[in-house]
Coordinates of C-alpha atoms and ligand atoms in Angstrom, one line a residue:
M1 CA -14.4 -1.4 -20.3
T2 CA -13.5 2.0 -21.5
V3 CA -10.4 3.4 -19.8
Q4 CA -10.5 7.0 -21.1
P5 CA -12.1 8.8 -18.1
K6 CA -14.8 11.5 -18.5
G7 CA -12.2 14.0 -17.4
S8 CA -8.6 14.0 -16.1
H9 CA -9.4 15.3 -12.6
F10 CA -12.1 14.7 -10.1
I11 CA -13.0 17.9 -8.2
N12 CA -16.0 18.8 -6.0
G13 CA -17.7 15.5 -6.8
A14 CA -17.4 15.6 -10.6
Y15 CA -14.9 14.9 -13.5
V16 CA -13.2 18.0 -14.7
E17 CA -11.0 18.6 -17.8
D18 CA -8.6 21.3 -18.8
T19 CA -6.7 20.4 -22.0
A20 CA -4.3 23.3 -21.5
G21 CA -2.4 21.0 -19.1
D22 CA 0.5 18.8 -20.4
A23 CA -0.7 15.5 -22.0
I24 CA -0.3 12.4 -19.8
P25 CA -0.5 9.2 -21.9
V26 CA -1.6 6.0 -20.2
V27 CA 0.6 3.3 -21.7
F28 CA -0.2 -0.4 -21.3
A29 CA 3.1 -1.9 -20.3
A30 CA 2.4 -5.3 -21.8
T31 CA 2.0 -4.0 -25.3
G32 CA 3.3 -0.4 -25.3
E33 CA -0.1 0.9 -26.7
T34 CA -1.6 4.1 -25.4
L35 CA -4.9 3.4 -23.7
A36 CA -6.0 6.9 -22.8
T37 CA -4.6 10.4 -22.7
L38 CA -5.1 12.7 -19.6
H39 CA -3.9 16.2 -18.8
A40 CA -1.8 17.5 -16.0
G41 CA -3.4 20.0 -13.6
T42 CA -3.0 23.7 -14.6
P43 CA -2.8 26.3 -11.8
A44 CA -6.5 26.9 -12.4
I45 CA -7.3 23.2 -11.7
I46 CA -5.1 23.1 -8.6
D47 CA -6.8 26.2 -7.3
Q48 CA -10.3 24.7 -8.0
A49 CA -9.4 21.5 -6.1
L50 CA -7.9 23.2 -3.1
T51 CA -10.8 25.7 -2.9
A52 CA -13.3 22.8 -3.0
A53 CA -11.3 20.8 -0.4
A54 CA -11.0 23.7 2.0
A55 CA -14.7 24.5 1.9
A56 CA -15.8 20.9 2.1
Q57 CA -13.5 20.1 5.0
R58 CA -15.1 22.7 7.2
E59 CA -18.4 20.9 6.9
W60 CA -17.1 17.4 6.9
A61 CA -15.4 18.1 10.3
T62 CA -18.8 18.8 11.8
W63 CA -20.2 15.4 11.0
S64 CA -20.2 13.0 13.9
P65 CA -17.2 10.7 13.4
R66 CA -19.4 7.6 13.3
E67 CA -21.3 9.0 10.4
R68 CA -18.1 9.7 8.6
G69 CA -17.0 6.1 9.3
R70 CA -20.3 4.9 7.7
V71 CA -19.4 6.5 4.4
L72 CA -16.1 4.9 4.4
T73 CA -17.4 1.4 5.2
R74 CA -20.1 1.8 2.5
A75 CA -17.3 2.7 0.1
A76 CA -15.3 -0.4 1.2
Q77 CA -18.4 -2.6 0.4
I78 CA -18.8 -1.0 -3.1
M79 CA -15.1 -1.6 -3.8
R80 CA -15.4 -5.2 -3.0
E81 CA -18.5 -5.7 -5.1
R82 CA -16.6 -4.1 -8.1
N83 CA -13.3 -5.9 -7.4
E84 CA -13.2 -7.6 -10.8
D85 CA -13.7 -4.3 -12.8
L86 CA -11.3 -2.4 -10.5
S87 CA -8.6 -5.3 -10.8
Q88 CA -8.8 -5.2 -14.5
L89 CA -8.3 -1.4 -14.6
E90 CA -5.4 -1.8 -12.1
T91 CA -3.8 -4.3 -14.5
L92 CA -4.1 -2.0 -17.4
D93 CA -2.8 1.0 -15.4
T94 CA 0.2 -0.8 -14.0
G95 CA 0.8 -3.9 -16.0
K96 CA 0.6 -6.2 -12.9
P97 CA -0.9 -9.6 -13.4
I98 CA -4.6 -10.0 -12.8
Q99 CA -3.9 -12.8 -10.4
E100 CA -2.2 -10.2 -8.2
T101 CA -4.6 -7.3 -8.7
R102 CA -7.6 -9.4 -7.8
V103 CA -6.2 -10.0 -4.3
A104 CA -3.9 -7.2 -3.5
D105 CA -5.2 -3.8 -4.8
A106 CA -8.9 -2.9 -4.5
T107 CA -9.2 -5.5 -1.8
S108 CA -6.5 -3.8 0.4
G109 CA -7.9 -0.4 -0.4
A110 CA -11.3 -1.7 0.8
D111 CA -9.6 -3.1 4.0
A112 CA -8.3 0.4 4.7
L113 CA -11.7 2.1 4.2
E114 CA -13.4 -0.6 6.3
Y115 CA -10.8 -0.4 9.1
F116 CA -10.7 3.4 9.4
G117 CA -14.4 3.6 8.9
G118 CA -14.8 1.4 11.9
L119 CA -12.3 3.2 13.9
A120 CA -13.8 6.6 13.3
G121 CA -16.4 6.5 16.1
S122 CA -13.8 5.7 18.6
L123 CA -11.6 8.7 18.0
T124 CA -11.7 10.7 21.2
G125 CA -9.7 12.9 23.4
E126 CA -9.2 12.3 27.2
H127 CA -10.0 13.8 30.6
I128 CA -7.0 14.7 32.7
P129 CA -7.9 15.2 36.4
L130 CA -5.8 17.9 38.2
G131 CA -7.5 17.9 41.6
E132 CA -10.2 20.6 41.5
D133 CA -9.2 21.7 38.0
W134 CA -9.0 19.5 34.9
V135 CA -7.9 19.3 31.3
Y136 CA -9.8 17.8 28.5
T137 CA -8.3 17.1 25.1
V138 CA -10.1 17.2 21.8
R139 CA -8.9 15.3 18.7
E140 CA -9.1 17.7 15.8
P141 CA -8.5 17.2 12.0
L142 CA -5.5 18.8 10.4
G143 CA -7.4 20.4 7.6
V144 CA -6.6 19.9 3.9
C145 CA -4.2 17.1 3.3
V146 CA -2.3 16.4 0.0
G147 CA -1.6 12.8 -0.9
I148 CA 1.0 12.1 -3.6
G149 CA 1.1 8.5 -5.0
A150 CA 3.7 6.2 -6.6
W151 CA 2.9 4.1 -9.6
N152 CA 3.2 0.6 -8.1
Y153 CA -0.1 0.4 -6.1
P154 CA -2.3 3.3 -7.3
T155 CA -5.6 2.1 -5.8
Q156 CA -4.1 1.0 -2.5
I157 CA -2.0 4.1 -2.0
A158 CA -5.1 6.4 -2.6
C159 CA -7.0 4.4 0.0
W160 CA -4.2 4.1 2.5
K161 CA -4.0 7.9 2.5
A162 CA -7.6 8.8 2.1
A163 CA -9.2 6.4 4.6
P164 CA -7.4 7.7 7.8
A165 CA -7.5 11.3 6.6
L166 CA -11.2 11.3 6.0
A167 CA -12.0 9.3 9.2
C168 CA -10.4 12.1 11.2
G169 CA -12.4 14.9 9.4
N170 CA -9.8 16.1 6.9
A171 CA -10.3 16.7 3.2
M172 CA -7.8 15.4 0.6
V173 CA -6.4 16.4 -2.7
F174 CA -4.7 13.3 -4.2
K175 CA -2.2 13.5 -7.0
P176 CA -1.6 10.0 -8.5
S177 CA 1.7 9.2 -10.2
E178 CA 1.7 10.4 -13.8
T179 CA 2.5 6.8 -14.8
T180 CA -0.7 5.4 -13.4
P181 CA -3.4 8.1 -13.3
L182 CA -6.6 6.0 -13.7
C183 CA -7.2 4.1 -10.5
A184 CA -7.5 7.0 -8.0
L185 CA -10.3 8.4 -10.1
K186 CA -12.4 5.3 -9.4
V187 CA -11.7 5.6 -5.7
A188 CA -13.1 9.2 -6.0
E189 CA -16.2 8.0 -7.8
I190 CA -16.9 5.3 -5.3
L191 CA -16.5 7.6 -2.3
I192 CA -19.1 10.0 -3.8
E193 CA -21.4 7.1 -4.5
A194 CA -21.0 6.0 -0.9
G195 CA -22.2 9.4 0.3
L196 CA -19.1 11.4 0.7
P197 CA -19.9 15.1 0.5
K198 CA -18.4 16.6 -2.7
G199 CA -15.0 18.2 -2.4
V200 CA -13.8 16.0 0.5
F201 CA -11.8 13.8 -1.7
N202 CA -10.4 15.2 -5.0
V203 CA -8.0 13.9 -7.6
V204 CA -5.7 16.2 -9.5
Q205 CA -3.3 14.7 -12.2
G206 CA 0.2 15.8 -12.9
M207 CA 3.9 15.3 -12.9
G208 CA 6.3 16.4 -10.0
Q209 CA 5.7 20.1 -10.7
T210 CA 2.0 19.7 -9.9
G211 CA 3.0 17.8 -6.8
A212 CA 5.3 20.6 -5.8
Q213 CA 2.6 23.3 -6.4
L214 CA 0.2 21.4 -4.1
V215 CA 2.8 20.9 -1.4
T216 CA 3.7 24.6 -1.2
D217 CA 0.1 26.0 -1.3
P218 CA -0.7 27.8 2.0
R219 CA -4.1 26.1 2.1
V220 CA -2.5 22.7 2.6
D221 CA -1.8 21.5 6.2
K222 CA -0.4 18.1 5.6
V223 CA 1.4 16.1 2.9
S224 CA 1.7 12.3 2.6
L225 CA 4.0 11.0 0.0
T226 CA 4.8 7.5 -1.3
G227 CA 7.7 7.7 -3.7
S228 CA 11.4 7.7 -4.1
P229 CA 13.8 8.8 -1.3
A230 CA 15.1 11.7 -3.6
T231 CA 11.6 13.0 -4.1
G232 CA 10.9 12.5 -0.3
K233 CA 13.7 14.8 0.6
K234 CA 12.4 17.6 -1.7
V235 CA 8.8 17.2 -0.5
Y236 CA 9.8 17.0 3.1
A237 CA 12.0 20.2 2.8
A238 CA 9.1 22.1 1.0
A239 CA 6.6 21.1 3.7
A240 CA 9.0 22.0 6.5
A241 CA 9.5 25.6 5.1
E242 CA 5.8 26.0 6.0
M243 CA 5.8 23.9 9.0
K244 CA 3.4 21.4 7.5
H245 CA 2.8 17.9 8.8
V246 CA 4.3 15.0 6.7
T247 CA 4.1 11.3 6.3
M248 CA 6.8 9.9 4.0
E249 CA 6.7 6.3 2.7
L250 CA 9.9 6.0 0.7
G251 CA 12.2 3.3 -0.6
G252 CA 14.5 0.7 0.9
K253 CA 17.2 -1.9 0.4
S254 CA 15.8 -4.3 3.0
P255 CA 17.5 -7.4 4.2
M256 CA 16.1 -10.9 4.5
I257 CA 18.2 -13.3 6.5
V258 CA 18.0 -17.0 6.0
F259 CA 19.7 -19.0 8.8
D260 CA 21.0 -22.6 8.4
D261 CA 18.1 -24.0 10.3
A262 CA 15.4 -22.4 8.2
D263 CA 12.7 -24.2 6.3
I264 CA 14.2 -23.9 2.8
E265 CA 11.0 -24.0 1.0
N266 CA 9.5 -21.2 3.0
A267 CA 12.6 -19.2 2.8
V268 CA 12.7 -19.6 -1.0
G269 CA 8.9 -18.7 -1.1
G270 CA 9.6 -15.6 1.0
A271 CA 12.5 -14.5 -1.2
I272 CA 10.3 -15.0 -4.3
L273 CA 7.4 -13.0 -2.8
G274 CA 9.8 -10.3 -1.6
N275 CA 11.6 -9.8 -4.9
F276 CA 9.4 -10.9 -7.8
Y277 CA 5.7 -10.0 -6.8
S278 CA 4.6 -7.1 -8.9
S279 CA 7.9 -7.6 -10.9
G280 CA 9.8 -6.4 -7.9
Q281 CA 8.2 -3.0 -7.8
I282 CA 7.5 -2.9 -4.1
C283 CA 9.2 -0.5 -1.6
S284 CA 9.5 -3.0 1.2
N285 CA 11.1 -5.8 -0.8
G286 CA 13.8 -7.9 0.8
T287 CA 16.3 -7.3 -2.1
R288 CA 19.4 -8.2 0.0
V289 CA 18.9 -11.9 0.7
F290 CA 21.6 -13.0 3.2
V291 CA 21.8 -16.9 3.1
H292 CA 24.0 -18.8 5.5
K293 CA 27.0 -20.3 3.7
S294 CA 26.2 -23.9 4.7
I295 CA 22.9 -23.8 2.8
K296 CA 23.6 -21.4 0.1
E297 CA 23.9 -23.8 -2.9
K298 CA 20.8 -25.7 -1.8
F299 CA 18.9 -22.5 -1.5
L300 CA 20.1 -21.2 -4.9
A301 CA 19.3 -24.5 -6.6
R302 CA 15.7 -24.5 -5.3
L303 CA 15.3 -20.8 -6.0
A304 CA 16.4 -21.3 -9.7
E305 CA 14.0 -24.2 -10.0
R306 CA 11.0 -22.5 -8.6
T307 CA 11.8 -19.3 -10.6
S308 CA 11.8 -21.3 -13.8
Q309 CA 8.2 -22.1 -13.1
A310 CA 7.1 -18.5 -13.2
V311 CA 4.6 -17.8 -16.0
I312 CA 5.7 -14.6 -17.7
G313 CA 3.1 -13.2 -20.0
D314 CA 0.1 -11.0 -20.7
P315 CA -1.0 -9.7 -17.3
R316 CA -4.6 -10.0 -18.3
E317 CA -4.4 -13.7 -18.4
D318 CA -5.2 -15.8 -15.3
E319 CA -2.2 -18.0 -15.2
T320 CA 0.4 -15.1 -15.7
S321 CA 2.5 -14.7 -12.5
I322 CA 5.0 -12.2 -13.9
G323 CA 4.1 -9.2 -15.9
P324 CA 6.0 -6.3 -17.4
M325 CA 7.7 -3.4 -15.7
V326 CA 5.4 -0.5 -15.3
S327 CA 7.0 1.6 -18.0
E328 CA 9.8 1.7 -20.5
A329 CA 11.7 4.2 -18.4
Q330 CA 11.6 1.9 -15.3
M331 CA 12.6 -1.0 -17.5
N332 CA 15.7 0.9 -18.7
I333 CA 16.6 1.7 -15.1
V334 CA 16.5 -1.9 -14.1
L335 CA 18.5 -3.0 -17.3
G336 CA 21.2 -0.6 -16.1
Y337 CA 21.4 -2.4 -12.8
L338 CA 21.6 -5.8 -14.5
D339 CA 24.7 -4.5 -16.5
K340 CA 26.2 -3.2 -13.3
G341 CA 25.6 -6.5 -11.4
K342 CA 27.4 -8.4 -14.2
A343 CA 30.2 -5.9 -14.6
E344 CA 30.9 -5.8 -10.8
G345 CA 31.3 -9.6 -10.7
A346 CA 28.1 -11.0 -9.3
R347 CA 27.3 -14.6 -10.4
L348 CA 24.1 -14.7 -12.5
I349 CA 21.9 -17.6 -11.5
C350 CA 18.9 -16.9 -13.7
G351 CA 17.3 -14.1 -15.8
G352 CA 19.5 -11.0 -16.4
T353 CA 17.9 -9.8 -19.6
R354 CA 15.0 -8.2 -21.2
L355 CA 12.5 -10.6 -22.9
D356 CA 12.3 -10.6 -26.6
R357 CA 8.6 -9.7 -26.9
D358 CA 6.4 -6.6 -27.0
G359 CA 6.1 -4.6 -23.8
F360 CA 8.6 -3.9 -21.0
Y361 CA 9.5 -7.3 -19.7
I362 CA 12.5 -8.3 -17.6
A363 CA 13.1 -11.9 -16.7
P364 CA 13.1 -12.6 -12.9
T365 CA 16.8 -12.3 -12.1
V366 CA 18.9 -13.8 -9.2
F367 CA 22.5 -12.7 -8.7
A368 CA 24.6 -14.8 -6.2
D369 CA 28.0 -14.1 -4.6
V370 CA 26.9 -10.5 -4.2
T371 CA 29.1 -8.5 -1.9
D372 CA 28.1 -5.5 0.3
D373 CA 29.9 -2.9 -1.8
M374 CA 28.3 -3.8 -5.2
T375 CA 25.9 -1.3 -6.6
I376 CA 23.1 -3.9 -6.7
A377 CA 23.5 -4.4 -3.0
R378 CA 23.4 -0.7 -2.2
E379 CA 20.8 1.0 -4.3
E380 CA 17.1 0.4 -4.7
I381 CA 16.5 -1.2 -8.1
F382 CA 12.7 -1.5 -8.1
G383 CA 12.6 -4.5 -10.4
P384 CA 12.8 -8.3 -10.3
V385 CA 16.4 -8.5 -9.3
M386 CA 17.3 -10.4 -6.2
A387 CA 20.9 -10.1 -4.7
V388 CA 21.9 -13.2 -2.7
L389 CA 24.8 -12.6 -0.2
D390 CA 26.6 -15.1 2.0
F391 CA 27.2 -14.9 5.8
D392 CA 28.8 -17.0 8.5
D393 CA 27.5 -15.8 11.8
E394 CA 24.7 -13.9 13.5
A395 CA 26.5 -10.8 14.7
E396 CA 28.2 -10.3 11.4
V397 CA 24.9 -10.6 9.4
I398 CA 23.1 -8.2 11.7
A399 CA 25.8 -5.5 11.3
R400 CA 25.8 -5.9 7.5
A401 CA 22.1 -5.9 7.3
N402 CA 22.0 -2.6 9.1
D403 CA 24.8 -1.1 7.0
T404 CA 22.4 0.9 4.7
P405 CA 21.0 4.4 4.8
Y406 CA 17.5 2.7 4.6
G407 CA 15.3 0.9 7.1
L408 CA 11.9 0.1 5.7
A409 CA 11.6 -3.7 6.2
A410 CA 13.5 -6.7 7.4
G411 CA 12.9 -10.5 7.5
V412 CA 14.3 -13.5 9.3
F413 CA 13.9 -17.1 8.4
T414 CA 14.8 -19.6 11.2
K415 CA 13.1 -22.3 13.3
D416 CA 15.0 -21.1 16.5
I417 CA 12.4 -18.7 18.1
S418 CA 14.8 -17.1 20.4
R419 CA 17.2 -16.2 17.6
A420 CA 14.3 -14.9 15.5
H421 CA 13.2 -12.4 18.2
R422 CA 16.9 -11.6 19.2
V423 CA 17.8 -10.8 15.6
I424 CA 14.7 -8.8 14.7
G425 CA 15.2 -6.8 17.9
Q426 CA 18.5 -5.6 16.6
L427 CA 17.5 -4.8 12.9
Q428 CA 16.9 -1.2 12.1
A429 CA 13.6 -1.4 10.2
G430 CA 10.0 -0.3 10.6
S431 CA 8.2 -3.4 9.2
C432 CA 9.7 -6.8 10.1
F433 CA 8.7 -10.4 9.3
I434 CA 9.6 -13.8 11.0
N435 CA 9.3 -16.7 8.7
S436 CA 7.3 -14.6 6.3
Y437 CA 7.7 -11.6 4.0
N438 CA 5.8 -8.5 2.8
D439 CA 2.6 -9.0 4.7
A440 CA 0.9 -5.6 5.1
P441 CA -2.4 -5.9 7.0
V442 CA -4.1 -2.6 7.6
E443 CA -4.2 -3.4 11.3
A444 CA -0.4 -3.2 11.6
P445 CA 1.7 0.1 11.4
F446 CA 3.6 0.3 8.1
G447 CA 6.6 2.6 7.5
G448 CA 10.3 3.1 7.7
V449 CA 13.1 4.3 9.9
K450 CA 16.3 6.1 8.7
A451 CA 16.1 7.3 5.1
S452 CA 13.0 5.2 4.4
G453 CA 10.5 7.6 5.8
V454 CA 8.7 9.5 8.5
G455 CA 5.5 8.5 10.2
R456 CA 3.4 5.3 9.8
E457 CA 0.5 4.4 7.6
N458 CA -2.3 2.0 8.6
S459 CA -3.3 0.9 12.1
K460 CA -4.3 3.2 14.9
Q461 CA -0.9 4.9 14.4
A462 CA -2.0 6.6 11.2
I463 CA -4.7 8.5 13.2
E464 CA -1.8 10.3 15.0
H465 CA -0.6 11.5 11.6
Y466 CA -3.9 12.8 10.5
S467 CA -5.2 14.6 13.6
Q468 CA -3.9 16.8 16.4
M469 CA -4.8 17.3 20.0
K470 CA -6.2 20.5 21.4
S471 CA -5.9 20.6 25.2
V472 CA -8.3 22.7 27.3
Y473 CA -7.5 23.7 30.8
V474 CA -10.6 24.2 33.0
R475 CA -10.1 26.2 36.2
M476 CA -13.0 25.7 38.7
G477 CA -11.9 28.3 41.2
D478 CA -10.7 32.0 41.1
V479 CA -7.8 33.1 39.1
E480 CA -4.9 34.3 41.3
A481 CA -3.0 37.0 39.5
P482 CA 0.0 38.8 41.1
F483 CA -1.5 42.2 40.7
Ligands
TXE1 O1 9.2 8.3 -8.4 P1 9.1 9.7 -7.7 P2 9.2 8.0 -10.0 C1 11.7 4.7 -7.0 C2 12.0 3.7 -8.1 C3 11.9 4.5 -9.3 C4 12.3 5.9 -8.9 C5 11.6 7.0 -9.8 O2 13.3 3.3 -8.0 O3 12.8 4.1 -10.4 O4 11.8 6.0 -7.6 O5 10.2 6.8 -9.9 C6 5.7 13.0 -7.4 N1 7.1 17.5 -5.4 N2 10.4 4.5 -6.5 O6 9.8 9.0 -10.8 O7 9.7 10.8 -8.5 C7 5.5 12.2 -8.7 O8 4.8 12.9 -9.7 C8 6.0 16.8 -5.2 C9 10.3 3.9 -5.3 O9 7.9 7.5 -10.4 O10 9.4 9.6 -6.3 C10 4.8 10.9 -8.2 O11 3.5 11.1 -8.1 N3 5.7 15.6 -5.8 C11 9.1 4.2 -4.7 C12 5.5 10.7 -6.8 O12 6.0 12.0 -6.4 C13 6.7 15.2 -6.7 C14 7.8 4.2 -5.5 C15 6.6 9.7 -6.8 O13 7.5 10.0 -7.7 C16 7.9 15.8 -6.9 C17 8.0 4.9 -6.6 C18 8.1 17.1 -6.2 N4 9.2 17.7 -6.4 C19 9.3 5.0 -7.2 N5 8.7 15.2 -7.7 C20 8.8 3.3 -3.4 N6 9.9 2.9 -2.7 O14 7.8 3.0 -3.0 C21 7.9 14.0 -8.0 N7 6.7 14.0 -7.4

C-alpha cells in the first residue's frame, strides 16, 4: 500500500497539490519514520475548495433527499468492502492497533453514512393548521459546512460530520488534523466513487491557521469541530462573530462510578475500555474512576492483573492491544502528567513510564488514592492514564463527579437498577452508560454539556444541527390592513 496520496487536498472531485503550503509530515508513531509529506492549504487552495463547495451545494440541494441518501448508503457499502485497506491506513495514520481499527473506524464511518443515507428520505417539514389559514415548514440545508477534525479517529470524524451534512443537502470542506491527514482523503475518494457530485465533499489540509481561515470565510455557514476545549472556545468565538452555526465536540474528564455491589469483572473491563482503548486518546474516556472504599483493593488488584495482560507492540500486528501515542508531542504531554501524578502523591499501581523502544509508547498507567484536587484528576490527559479515587456514599460521589467544568460522558456500575437510574439522572453529562462504557452507536446522540461542547452528533438530533426550518404562512382569505 502506498501512503503518499496523489495530492494533499481533494477538491472538486480530484486530488490537488500546492507545494507552496507548509510541509505536513506523516509520522508513523510506532517507529518515528516519515511515511508521506503533505502540504497545508494556501489561501488559493482554500478559495478553490470553498468556491467548489458553494457551487456544488446549490445543485446538490435540488436532488431529492432519497437520491442523496442513496449515494451515502453506496459509500457505506464501499467502505465496508475496503475495510481491511482502510484499517491498515488508519493504523499507519494514527498508530492505533489493527485489532481496533478493523472494528472501530471505517466500520463506524460506514454506520454513519448508512444511517444518514437511510434517514435522508424522511427529512420533512410539517403542516400546521390554523383554522382557515395554515403554515407549512420546509427543512432546508444550511449551505457550506466546515468540518475540523482531531487526530484520534480521522475516518470516523470525517464521516460523522459529512454524513448528516450531506444528507441534509449541504456541502462540506473538511480539514483533518495535521497529525493524521491521510484517512479523510479516502473518504472523499469513496464518496465520489459512490456518485457524489464533485465539490460536495472536499478535503483541505492544514494546521490551526488553515482551520481559522476556513471558519472566518463569509461563504461558510456552519462549523463543526472535534478538538480540545481551548480550540473549541476560539472556533466558537470566531463563528459567533459572523453568527454561524456550530457543533463543538470537545474534551472531558468524565467520571465512572463503581458501587460496592458492582460486578467487579465488568467494572474493571469498563475501566480498561474507558482508559486504555486507543492508548487513552478518546474524548469520552472515564478517566476519573470512583471506586467504593469497600471494594477498592479488590478492584485495583484485578485491574493490575488484567492490565499486565495487555500486548504492547507494533500496531500492525494482530495480537497487539496497546499501540503508541499518536505523536511525540502527545507522548510528551502525557509524560508531563505522569510526573505530576507522582509528585502530587498519587499511588502508582502500574505503568508510569515511557517504554524503552522505538516509537512513542507509554505503558498503561493506573494511579490510586487520587484526590479531587490533583492535576491528574482535574485536567484532560488524553493518554493511557487512569486515576482511581475512593468514595463512601452516593450523594458524595455524585457531587464530586459533577465538580468539573466538563460534562461529556459518565458511567455507573451497580447491580441496583434504581440506584443506576437515580445516579445517572443526577450526573451532568451528555453521553451516559450503565454497566458499560464508551459505546457510541450512530443511532444515539453523542455530545457534551458544560465545557464539553455544543450540539449533538449522530442520531436524528444531528439533523437539527445541519438544517434549518423555513416557515411559510398561507392566508386563504383577504388581507385586512388598517388603512
Ligand atoms: O488539538 P486541537 P491538538 C486534546 C488533547 C491534546 C490537545 C491538543 O489533550 O493533547 O487537545 O491536541 C484545528 N481554528 N485533544 O493540538 O488544537 C487543528 O488543526 C480552527 C482532545 O491536536 O484542538 C485540528 O484539526 N481550527 C480532543 C483541530 O482543530 C483550529 C481531540 C483540533 O486541534 C484552530 C484532540 C483554530 N484556531 C485533542 N486551532 C478530544 N477531546 O476529542 C487548531 N485547530
